[in-house]
Amino acid sequence: EVFPGDGPVLAFELEPGTTKLVHDLDTLEQLARLIIDYPRVGINLDIGHFETVGIDIEHIFENDLIRDQIAHCHISANASSHFADLCPGQHIACENTDRHMAWCRELVARWRQGELPLFQGIASVELEACGSVELVLKAHNQIRAWSQRPTT
């Protein structure tokens, strides 16, 4: 056991891509099968990165094995690259962020219903390529506004 009992959950963030370990839904499922026997080990679902390489998030939600291994999720504005996590709204279209927020809401809703055994109820925003404190504050305000929109 990595973390016994009620310890933290370790979430693997494996950057998806054609030259990476996770390059499609099948390899993500293989990973989920390998870690299923470790009760406090899961997957970090980085929505922006998965979308960048064309892995459909809807298919992840439809796959019980993968979905049940999600421990954490990230949203970000990827400029068609894994290494350009910009402030949300800075690059991707608003409808993409709406979709990301909807998936985060769905994860949290399922977690509250007891459906996701490893999910910690946390979504984070990656700002790796955000160049100033002002942009971080802008991202905070933008995400806050998006998170308060009514769901459709």
XYZ file of C-alpha atoms in Angstrom, residues 14-145:
132
model
C 0.447 10.881 -17.175
C 0.690 13.365 -19.997
C -1.105 11.893 -22.989
C 0.485 11.999 -26.417
C 1.594 9.886 -29.341
C 5.095 9.440 -27.876
C 3.914 9.049 -24.294
C 2.702 6.090 -22.260
C -0.925 7.161 -22.543
C -1.647 7.868 -26.191
C -5.235 6.697 -26.533
C -8.183 5.370 -24.548
C -6.859 1.791 -24.688
C -3.550 2.664 -23.014
C -5.394 4.685 -20.378
C -7.554 1.619 -19.691
C -4.422 -0.547 -19.419
C -3.095 1.825 -16.762
C -6.400 1.696 -14.892
C -6.230 -2.125 -14.896
C -2.687 -2.048 -13.478
C -3.477 0.272 -10.575
C -6.915 -1.066 -9.637
C -5.395 -3.352 -6.991
C -3.818 -0.386 -5.177
C -6.624 1.137 -3.094
C -5.121 4.631 -2.657
C -3.672 5.079 -6.168
C -5.605 6.682 -8.997
C -5.478 8.780 -12.148
C -5.339 12.537 -12.520
C -7.674 13.446 -15.367
C -6.104 16.437 -17.075
C -8.991 17.419 -19.316
C -7.106 19.956 -21.444
C -4.212 17.603 -22.096
C -6.447 14.701 -23.030
C -8.382 16.913 -25.427
C -5.129 18.139 -26.977
C -4.345 14.620 -28.203
C -7.911 13.812 -29.194
C -8.952 11.518 -26.329
C -12.693 12.064 -25.915
C -13.534 12.828 -22.287
C -17.054 11.473 -22.830
C -15.540 8.045 -23.505
C -13.624 8.272 -20.227
C -16.878 8.978 -18.380
C -18.536 6.035 -20.132
C -15.726 3.635 -19.155
C -16.446 2.431 -15.589
C -12.931 1.089 -15.073
C -11.213 4.366 -15.973
C -13.828 6.653 -14.414
C -13.626 4.827 -11.084
C -9.841 5.356 -10.996
C -10.084 9.167 -11.320
C -8.736 10.716 -8.137
C -8.256 14.324 -9.258
C -8.878 16.485 -12.295
C -7.226 19.467 -13.925
C -8.546 21.989 -16.347
C -6.358 24.272 -18.368
C -6.231 26.268 -21.562
C -3.819 24.348 -23.735
C -2.436 26.114 -26.783
C -2.281 22.817 -28.722
C 0.596 21.713 -26.532
C 1.214 19.961 -23.255
C 3.585 22.684 -22.160
C 1.406 25.735 -22.577
C -1.143 25.748 -19.775
C -2.431 29.271 -20.236
C -5.015 31.088 -18.184
C -8.512 29.858 -19.013
C -10.096 32.191 -21.524
C -6.681 33.253 -22.812
C -6.524 30.649 -25.570
C -9.343 28.143 -25.727
C -12.803 29.171 -26.734
C -15.345 29.767 -24.022
C -17.393 26.733 -25.092
C -14.379 24.482 -24.403
C -14.078 25.846 -20.899
C -17.829 25.466 -20.418
C -17.402 21.808 -21.373
C -14.437 21.426 -18.982
C -16.431 22.977 -16.156
C -19.384 20.699 -16.936
C -17.119 17.634 -16.678
C -15.720 18.892 -13.367
C -19.266 19.440 -12.105
C -20.200 15.931 -13.206
C -17.221 14.448 -11.365
C -18.126 16.327 -8.203
C -21.822 15.383 -8.506
C -20.958 11.699 -8.932
C -18.504 11.911 -6.038
C -21.219 13.414 -3.805
C -23.490 10.507 -4.762
C -20.768 8.068 -3.722
C -20.135 6.860 -7.280
C -16.426 7.653 -7.561
C -14.457 5.723 -4.952
C -11.115 7.532 -5.398
C -12.143 11.031 -6.436
C -11.201 13.603 -3.813
C -13.756 16.238 -4.815
C -11.055 18.590 -6.074
C -10.478 20.137 -9.472
C -7.494 22.361 -10.066
C -6.605 24.854 -12.746
C -3.125 24.520 -14.217
C -1.428 27.825 -14.930
C 2.056 26.646 -15.870
C 2.462 29.180 -18.684
C 0.754 32.042 -16.880
C 3.234 34.906 -16.816
C 2.018 37.230 -14.047
C 0.153 37.438 -10.767
C -2.425 39.638 -12.490
C -3.160 36.828 -14.973
C -3.566 34.372 -12.112
C -6.115 36.708 -10.510
C -7.854 37.081 -13.886
C -7.960 33.285 -14.236
C -9.401 32.981 -10.724
C -12.138 35.483 -11.519
C -12.897 33.837 -14.870
C -13.141 30.332 -13.393
C -15.281 31.630 -10.560
C -17.662 33.236 -13.050
